[in-house]
Amino acid sequence: DADVTQTPRNRITKTGKRIMLECSQTKGHDRMYWYRQDPGLGLRLIYYSFDVKDINKGEISDGYSVSRQAQAKFSLSLESAIPNQTALYFCATSAPGPRQETQYFGPGTRLLVL
Amino acid sequence: AQSVTQLGSHVSVSEGALVLLRCNYSSSVPPYLFWYVQYPNQGLQLLLKYTSAATLVKGINGFEAEFKKSETSFHLTKPSAHMSDAAEYFCAVYRDDKIIFGKGTRLHILP
């Protein structure tokens, strides 16, 4: 079984709709991250969380919100989706301590906003 | 601020040829540096990382990278390319508890 899972894997939605992307992990890591990937732009950090009570904005948080429901779950919401939020979204985890700099990625959610 | 620059958004090499993917970093202090690989329709996985223990870092699948402070470079190499190496490669730097990714280089392997 995969250590970091994302649901759904693919999603098509319409402009103005609210959508939630979910991430779950069985690695026991405290730290979780949401990125979006766009062709030619690499990965950009949206939000990150170092524990259940800690939420931090990343480079491109506008138009997004997150919820850390438990150590193992971190959800990303688009309150009112717009076409330029069409992208590939990745969740990642890492552990605090000596190996905190290594992140483990989920398989991604491909989102299309029409 | 620390960042990385990857030279070439697309690189093509013949099967069996040397693979060289270039990455330069900007940093005032020795950084933690990484190469991640993304195979088609998959998430990213760590290929190798530099954490100042040794300047030549060996990773998975025969890849290695050399940290050169004088050139502020961390280029990724593999002596002989395989078709299975076709993927997108990301250089990254660790800063303020976060990883900053380069824009990626897509590696194409020619038969």
PDB file of C-alpha atoms in Angstrom:
ATOM      1  CA  ASP A   1       0.000   0.000   0.000  1.00  0.00           C
ATOM      2  CA  ALA A   2       1.167   3.531  -0.787  1.00  0.00           C
ATOM      3  CA  ASP A   3       2.436   5.593   2.156  1.00  0.00           C
ATOM      4  CA  VAL A   4       0.919   8.847   0.873  1.00  0.00           C
ATOM      5  CA  THR A   5      -2.420   8.673  -0.895  1.00  0.00           C
ATOM      6  CA  GLN A   6      -4.437  11.363  -2.612  1.00  0.00           C
ATOM      7  CA  THR A   7      -8.087  11.399  -3.595  1.00  0.00           C
ATOM      8  CA  PRO A   8      -9.416  11.900  -6.148  1.00  0.00           C
ATOM      9  CA  ARG A   9      -6.700  11.191  -8.705  1.00  0.00           C
ATOM     10  CA  ASN A  10      -8.511  13.137 -11.381  1.00  0.00           C
ATOM     11  CA  ARG A  11     -11.252  15.750 -11.125  1.00  0.00           C
ATOM     12  CA  ILE A  12     -13.100  17.955 -13.544  1.00  0.00           C
ATOM     13  CA  THR A  13     -15.120  20.820 -12.098  1.00  0.00           C
ATOM     14  CA  LYS A  14     -16.711  24.061 -13.195  1.00  0.00           C
ATOM     15  CA  THR A  15     -15.796  27.638 -12.418  1.00  0.00           C
ATOM     16  CA  GLY A  16     -17.219  28.752  -9.084  1.00  0.00           C
ATOM     17  CA  LYS A  17     -17.575  25.295  -7.579  1.00  0.00           C
ATOM     18  CA  ARG A  18     -16.077  24.375  -4.237  1.00  0.00           C
ATOM     19  CA  ILE A  19     -13.781  21.401  -4.357  1.00  0.00           C
ATOM     20  CA  MET A  20     -11.756  19.479  -1.799  1.00  0.00           C
ATOM     21  CA  LEU A  21      -8.654  17.405  -2.411  1.00  0.00           C
ATOM     22  CA  GLU A  22      -7.687  14.945   0.269  1.00  0.00           C
ATOM     23  CA  CYS A  23      -4.375  13.546   1.402  1.00  0.00           C
ATOM     24  CA  SER A  24      -3.729  10.709   3.819  1.00  0.00           C
ATOM     25  CA  GLN A  25      -0.453   9.230   5.014  1.00  0.00           C
ATOM     26  CA  THR A  26       0.620   6.164   6.941  1.00  0.00           C
ATOM     27  CA  LYS A  27       4.224   7.229   7.442  1.00  0.00           C
ATOM     28  CA  GLY A  28       3.570   8.724  10.869  1.00  0.00           C
ATOM     29  CA  HIS A  29       5.041  12.048   9.807  1.00  0.00           C
ATOM     30  CA  ASP A  30       4.074  15.287  11.511  1.00  0.00           C
ATOM     31  CA  ARG A  31       4.754  17.559   8.577  1.00  0.00           C
ATOM     32  CA  MET A  32       2.525  17.774   5.531  1.00  0.00           C
ATOM     33  CA  TYR A  33       2.576  19.984   2.447  1.00  0.00           C
ATOM     34  CA  TRP A  34       0.432  20.886  -0.565  1.00  0.00           C
ATOM     35  CA  TYR A  35       2.056  21.858  -3.871  1.00  0.00           C
ATOM     36  CA  ARG A  36       0.787  22.607  -7.327  1.00  0.00           C
ATOM     37  CA  GLN A  37       2.722  21.748 -10.454  1.00  0.00           C
ATOM     38  CA  ASP A  38       2.366  23.685 -13.700  1.00  0.00           C
ATOM     39  CA  PRO A  39       4.348  22.960 -16.864  1.00  0.00           C
ATOM     40  CA  GLY A  40       7.562  24.951 -16.917  1.00  0.00           C
ATOM     41  CA  LEU A  41       7.061  26.307 -13.394  1.00  0.00           C
ATOM     42  CA  GLY A  42       8.084  23.342 -11.275  1.00  0.00           C
ATOM     43  CA  LEU A  43       6.375  22.819  -7.935  1.00  0.00           C
ATOM     44  CA  ARG A  44       5.123  25.714  -5.866  1.00  0.00           C
ATOM     45  CA  LEU A  45       4.143  25.461  -2.220  1.00  0.00           C
ATOM     46  CA  ILE A  46       0.530  26.305  -1.377  1.00  0.00           C
ATOM     47  CA  TYR A  47       0.241  25.492   2.342  1.00  0.00           C
ATOM     48  CA  TYR A  48       2.125  23.449   4.897  1.00  0.00           C
ATOM     49  CA  SER A  49       1.519  22.136   8.374  1.00  0.00           C
ATOM     50  CA  PHE A  50       4.053  21.017  10.958  1.00  0.00           C
ATOM     51  CA  ASP A  51       1.489  19.482  13.274  1.00  0.00           C
ATOM     52  CA  VAL A  52      -2.272  19.330  13.768  1.00  0.00           C
ATOM     53  CA  LYS A  53      -2.484  22.821  15.279  1.00  0.00           C
ATOM     54  CA  ASP A  54      -0.030  24.444  12.887  1.00  0.00           C
ATOM     55  CA  ILE A  55      -1.017  25.812   9.451  1.00  0.00           C
ATOM     56  CA  ASN A  56       1.203  28.056   7.345  1.00  0.00           C
ATOM     57  CA  LYS A  57       0.780  29.804   4.029  1.00  0.00           C
ATOM     58  CA  GLY A  58       3.169  28.994   1.257  1.00  0.00           C
ATOM     59  CA  GLU A  59       4.182  30.857  -1.853  1.00  0.00           C
ATOM     60  CA  ILE A  60       0.764  30.787  -3.566  1.00  0.00           C
ATOM     61  CA  SER A  61      -1.995  30.413  -0.967  1.00  0.00           C
ATOM     62  CA  ASP A  62      -4.521  32.862  -2.438  1.00  0.00           C
ATOM     63  CA  GLY A  63      -7.717  31.085  -3.475  1.00  0.00           C
ATOM     64  CA  TYR A  64      -6.930  28.005  -1.376  1.00  0.00           C
ATOM     65  CA  SER A  65      -7.579  26.875   2.174  1.00  0.00           C
ATOM     66  CA  VAL A  66      -6.523  23.790   4.112  1.00  0.00           C
ATOM     67  CA  SER A  67      -7.621  21.678   7.029  1.00  0.00           C
ATOM     68  CA  ARG A  68      -5.457  19.377   9.114  1.00  0.00           C
ATOM     69  CA  GLN A  69      -8.047  16.981  10.502  1.00  0.00           C
ATOM     70  CA  ALA A  70      -5.545  14.632  12.113  1.00  0.00           C
ATOM     71  CA  GLN A  71      -1.858  13.870  11.993  1.00  0.00           C
ATOM     72  CA  ALA A  72      -2.472  11.626   9.016  1.00  0.00           C
ATOM     73  CA  LYS A  73      -4.893  13.828   7.042  1.00  0.00           C
ATOM     74  CA  PHE A  74      -4.431  17.152   5.295  1.00  0.00           C
ATOM     75  CA  SER A  75      -7.081  18.505   2.925  1.00  0.00           C
ATOM     76  CA  LEU A  76      -6.855  21.283   0.366  1.00  0.00           C
ATOM     77  CA  SER A  77      -9.952  23.247  -0.628  1.00  0.00           C
ATOM     78  CA  LEU A  78     -10.648  25.552  -3.505  1.00  0.00           C
ATOM     79  CA  GLU A  79     -13.492  27.720  -2.248  1.00  0.00           C
ATOM     80  CA  SER A  80     -14.522  28.952  -5.687  1.00  0.00           C
ATOM     81  CA  ALA A  81     -12.557  27.255  -8.418  1.00  0.00           C
ATOM     82  CA  ILE A  82     -11.254  29.262 -11.371  1.00  0.00           C
ATOM     83  CA  PRO A  83      -9.681  28.027 -14.629  1.00  0.00           C
ATOM     84  CA  ASN A  84      -6.141  29.111 -13.716  1.00  0.00           C
ATOM     85  CA  GLN A  85      -6.270  26.656 -10.813  1.00  0.00           C
ATOM     86  CA  THR A  86      -6.126  23.877 -13.384  1.00  0.00           C
ATOM     87  CA  ALA A  87      -2.953  22.037 -12.410  1.00  0.00           C
ATOM     88  CA  LEU A  88      -1.464  18.900 -10.926  1.00  0.00           C
ATOM     89  CA  TYR A  89      -1.629  18.954  -7.126  1.00  0.00           C
ATOM     90  CA  PHE A  90       0.718  17.039  -4.874  1.00  0.00           C
ATOM     91  CA  CYS A  91       0.662  16.285  -1.195  1.00  0.00           C
ATOM     92  CA  ALA A  92       3.927  15.528   0.586  1.00  0.00           C
ATOM     93  CA  THR A  93       5.073  14.588   4.075  1.00  0.00           C
ATOM     94  CA  SER A  94       8.264  14.784   6.066  1.00  0.00           C
ATOM     95  CA  ALA A  95       9.427  13.905   9.543  1.00  0.00           C
ATOM     96  CA  PRO A  96      10.959  16.363  12.010  1.00  0.00           C
ATOM     97  CA  GLY A  97      14.502  15.821  13.144  1.00  0.00           C
ATOM     98  CA  PRO A  98      17.605  14.832  11.173  1.00  0.00           C
ATOM     99  CA  ARG A  99      15.670  13.711   8.091  1.00  0.00           C
ATOM    100  CA  GLN A 100      13.201  16.580   8.006  1.00  0.00           C
ATOM    101  CA  GLU A 101      14.560  17.851   4.716  1.00  0.00           C
ATOM    102  CA  THR A 102      13.438  14.758   2.776  1.00  0.00           C
ATOM    103  CA  GLN A 103       9.850  14.824   1.567  1.00  0.00           C
ATOM    104  CA  TYR A 104       7.675  11.940   0.408  1.00  0.00           C
ATOM    105  CA  PHE A 105       5.113  12.632  -2.279  1.00  0.00           C
ATOM    106  CA  GLY A 106       1.703  11.276  -3.114  1.00  0.00           C
ATOM    107  CA  PRO A 107       0.781  10.325  -6.691  1.00  0.00           C
ATOM    108  CA  GLY A 108      -0.932  13.631  -7.425  1.00  0.00           C
ATOM    109  CA  THR A 109      -4.422  14.881  -8.271  1.00  0.00           C
ATOM    110  CA  ARG A 110      -4.995  16.217 -11.756  1.00  0.00           C
ATOM    111  CA  LEU A 111      -7.579  19.023 -11.594  1.00  0.00           C
ATOM    112  CA  LEU A 112      -9.299  20.627 -14.558  1.00  0.00           C
ATOM    113  CA  VAL A 113     -11.456  23.699 -13.980  1.00  0.00           C
ATOM    114  CA  LEU A 114     -13.743  24.538 -16.881  1.00  0.00           C
TER     115      LEU A 114
ATOM    116  CA  ALA B   1      17.546  33.915  -0.475  1.00  0.00           C
ATOM    117  CA  GLN B   2      18.366  30.415  -1.588  1.00  0.00           C
ATOM    118  CA  SER B   3      17.087  29.193  -4.939  1.00  0.00           C
ATOM    119  CA  VAL B   4      18.064  26.884  -7.746  1.00  0.00           C
ATOM    120  CA  THR B   5      18.272  27.323 -11.497  1.00  0.00           C
ATOM    121  CA  GLN B   6      18.051  24.394 -13.862  1.00  0.00           C
ATOM    122  CA  LEU B   7      19.622  24.926 -17.252  1.00  0.00           C
ATOM    123  CA  GLY B   8      17.536  23.476 -20.053  1.00  0.00           C
ATOM    124  CA  SER B   9      13.870  22.604 -19.748  1.00  0.00           C
ATOM    125  CA  HIS B  10      14.372  19.657 -22.135  1.00  0.00           C
ATOM    126  CA  VAL B  11      17.435  17.474 -22.634  1.00  0.00           C
ATOM    127  CA  SER B  12      17.718  14.633 -25.137  1.00  0.00           C
ATOM    128  CA  VAL B  13      20.393  11.949 -25.038  1.00  0.00           C
ATOM    129  CA  SER B  14      20.857   8.681 -26.880  1.00  0.00           C
ATOM    130  CA  GLU B  15      20.483   5.412 -25.046  1.00  0.00           C
ATOM    131  CA  GLY B  16      23.892   4.490 -23.626  1.00  0.00           C
ATOM    132  CA  ALA B  17      25.183   8.066 -23.688  1.00  0.00           C
ATOM    133  CA  LEU B  18      26.164  10.233 -20.742  1.00  0.00           C
ATOM    134  CA  VAL B  19      23.369  12.063 -18.959  1.00  0.00           C
ATOM    135  CA  LEU B  20      24.181  15.533 -17.618  1.00  0.00           C
ATOM    136  CA  LEU B  21      21.488  17.703 -16.062  1.00  0.00           C
ATOM    137  CA  ARG B  22      22.618  21.072 -14.811  1.00  0.00           C
ATOM    138  CA  CYS B  23      21.657  22.863 -11.618  1.00  0.00           C
ATOM    139  CA  ASN B  24      23.112  25.987 -10.058  1.00  0.00           C
ATOM    140  CA  TYR B  25      22.176  27.258  -6.646  1.00  0.00           C
ATOM    141  CA  SER B  26      22.352  30.648  -5.023  1.00  0.00           C
ATOM    142  CA  SER B  27      23.185  30.623  -1.371  1.00  0.00           C
ATOM    143  CA  SER B  28      25.381  32.446   1.074  1.00  0.00           C
ATOM    144  CA  VAL B  29      25.888  29.334   3.178  1.00  0.00           C
ATOM    145  CA  PRO B  30      26.355  25.671   2.223  1.00  0.00           C
ATOM    146  CA  PRO B  31      22.855  24.445   1.485  1.00  0.00           C
ATOM    147  CA  TYR B  32      21.055  21.145   1.544  1.00  0.00           C
ATOM    148  CA  LEU B  33      20.507  20.225  -2.105  1.00  0.00           C
ATOM    149  CA  PHE B  34      18.392  17.542  -3.733  1.00  0.00           C
ATOM    150  CA  TRP B  35      17.511  15.943  -6.988  1.00  0.00           C
ATOM    151  CA  TYR B  36      14.006  14.529  -7.283  1.00  0.00           C
ATOM    152  CA  VAL B  37      12.662  12.511 -10.218  1.00  0.00           C
ATOM    153  CA  GLN B  38       9.110  12.341 -11.519  1.00  0.00           C
ATOM    154  CA  TYR B  39       8.228   9.432 -13.771  1.00  0.00           C
ATOM    155  CA  PRO B  40       5.153   9.786 -16.005  1.00  0.00           C
ATOM    156  CA  ASN B  41       1.888   9.894 -14.041  1.00  0.00           C
ATOM    157  CA  GLN B  42       3.664   9.560 -10.711  1.00  0.00           C
ATOM    158  CA  GLY B  43       4.637  11.745  -7.802  1.00  0.00           C
ATOM    159  CA  LEU B  44       8.171  12.887  -7.093  1.00  0.00           C
ATOM    160  CA  GLN B  45      10.715  10.620  -5.464  1.00  0.00           C
ATOM    161  CA  LEU B  46      14.073  11.471  -3.990  1.00  0.00           C
ATOM    162  CA  LEU B  47      16.987  10.590  -6.239  1.00  0.00           C
ATOM    163  CA  LEU B  48      19.780  11.883  -4.006  1.00  0.00           C
ATOM    164  CA  LYS B  49      20.629  14.628  -1.556  1.00  0.00           C
ATOM    165  CA  TYR B  50      23.653  16.624  -0.455  1.00  0.00           C
ATOM    166  CA  THR B  51      23.933  17.466   3.220  1.00  0.00           C
ATOM    167  CA  SER B  52      27.626  18.492   3.375  1.00  0.00           C
ATOM    168  CA  ALA B  53      28.908  15.040   4.378  1.00  0.00           C
ATOM    169  CA  ALA B  54      30.558  14.379   0.990  1.00  0.00           C
ATOM    170  CA  THR B  55      30.770  16.418  -2.195  1.00  0.00           C
ATOM    171  CA  LEU B  56      30.086  13.460  -4.489  1.00  0.00           C
ATOM    172  CA  VAL B  57      26.684  12.031  -3.756  1.00  0.00           C
ATOM    173  CA  LYS B  58      25.463   8.723  -5.144  1.00  0.00           C
ATOM    174  CA  GLY B  59      21.774   8.139  -5.643  1.00  0.00           C
ATOM    175  CA  ILE B  60      19.420   5.499  -6.914  1.00  0.00           C
ATOM    176  CA  ASN B  61      19.434   4.015 -10.422  1.00  0.00           C
ATOM    177  CA  GLY B  62      23.094   4.850 -11.069  1.00  0.00           C
ATOM    178  CA  PHE B  63      22.757   8.617 -10.759  1.00  0.00           C
ATOM    179  CA  GLU B  64      25.224  10.796  -8.912  1.00  0.00           C
ATOM    180  CA  ALA B  65      25.771  14.502  -8.344  1.00  0.00           C
ATOM    181  CA  GLU B  66      28.771  16.548  -7.347  1.00  0.00           C
ATOM    182  CA  PHE B  67      28.569  19.610  -5.124  1.00  0.00           C
ATOM    183  CA  LYS B  68      30.997  22.270  -6.347  1.00  0.00           C
ATOM    184  CA  LYS B  69      31.068  25.288  -4.100  1.00  0.00           C
ATOM    185  CA  SER B  70      33.403  27.270  -6.385  1.00  0.00           C
ATOM    186  CA  GLU B  71      30.913  26.929  -9.232  1.00  0.00           C
ATOM    187  CA  THR B  72      27.751  26.946  -7.053  1.00  0.00           C
ATOM    188  CA  SER B  73      26.688  23.876  -8.989  1.00  0.00           C
ATOM    189  CA  PHE B  74      25.080  20.537  -8.246  1.00  0.00           C
ATOM    190  CA  HIS B  75      24.886  18.809 -11.626  1.00  0.00           C
ATOM    191  CA  LEU B  76      23.311  15.374 -11.987  1.00  0.00           C
ATOM    192  CA  THR B  77      25.065  12.712 -14.060  1.00  0.00           C
ATOM    193  CA  LYS B  78      24.696   9.110 -15.142  1.00  0.00           C
ATOM    194  CA  PRO B  79      27.334   7.386 -17.282  1.00  0.00           C
ATOM    195  CA  SER B  80      24.965   5.446 -19.508  1.00  0.00           C
ATOM    196  CA  ALA B  81      21.348   6.396 -20.169  1.00  0.00           C
ATOM    197  CA  HIS B  82      18.568   3.824 -20.185  1.00  0.00           C
ATOM    198  CA  MET B  83      15.159   4.185 -21.752  1.00  0.00           C
ATOM    199  CA  SER B  84      13.691   3.912 -18.255  1.00  0.00           C
ATOM    200  CA  ASP B  85      15.448   7.166 -17.267  1.00  0.00           C
ATOM    201  CA  ALA B  86      12.986   9.197 -19.315  1.00  0.00           C
ATOM    202  CA  ALA B  87      11.342  11.439 -16.731  1.00  0.00           C
ATOM    203  CA  GLU B  88      11.316  14.959 -15.347  1.00  0.00           C
ATOM    204  CA  TYR B  89      14.076  15.870 -12.925  1.00  0.00           C
ATOM    205  CA  PHE B  90      13.908  18.594 -10.308  1.00  0.00           C
ATOM    206  CA  CYS B  91      16.792  20.204  -8.485  1.00  0.00           C
ATOM    207  CA  ALA B  92      15.801  21.630  -5.110  1.00  0.00           C
ATOM    208  CA  VAL B  93      17.218  23.418  -2.087  1.00  0.00           C
ATOM    209  CA  TYR B  94      16.133  23.272   1.545  1.00  0.00           C
ATOM    210  CA  ARG B  95      15.368  26.641   3.115  1.00  0.00           C
ATOM    211  CA  ASP B  96      13.447  27.654   6.260  1.00  0.00           C
ATOM    212  CA  ASP B  97      11.979  24.181   6.764  1.00  0.00           C
ATOM    213  CA  LYS B  98      10.733  24.144   3.176  1.00  0.00           C
ATOM    214  CA  ILE B  99      11.984  22.766  -0.125  1.00  0.00           C
ATOM    215  CA  ILE B 100      12.301  25.207  -3.019  1.00  0.00           C
ATOM    216  CA  PHE B 101      12.133  23.442  -6.369  1.00  0.00           C
ATOM    217  CA  GLY B 102      13.663  24.376  -9.680  1.00  0.00           C
ATOM    218  CA  LYS B 103      11.468  24.471 -12.757  1.00  0.00           C
ATOM    219  CA  GLY B 104      12.455  21.014 -13.890  1.00  0.00           C
ATOM    220  CA  THR B 105      14.273  19.377 -16.795  1.00  0.00           C
ATOM    221  CA  ARG B 106      12.528  16.780 -18.912  1.00  0.00           C
ATOM    222  CA  LEU B 107      14.939  14.064 -20.014  1.00  0.00           C
ATOM    223  CA  HIS B 108      14.238  12.331 -23.325  1.00  0.00           C
ATOM    224  CA  ILE B 109      16.069   9.134 -24.240  1.00  0.00           C
ATOM    225  CA  LEU B 110      16.575   8.484 -27.940  1.00  0.00           C
ATOM    226  CA  PRO B 111      16.775   4.857 -29.116  1.00  0.00           C
TER     227      PRO B 111
END
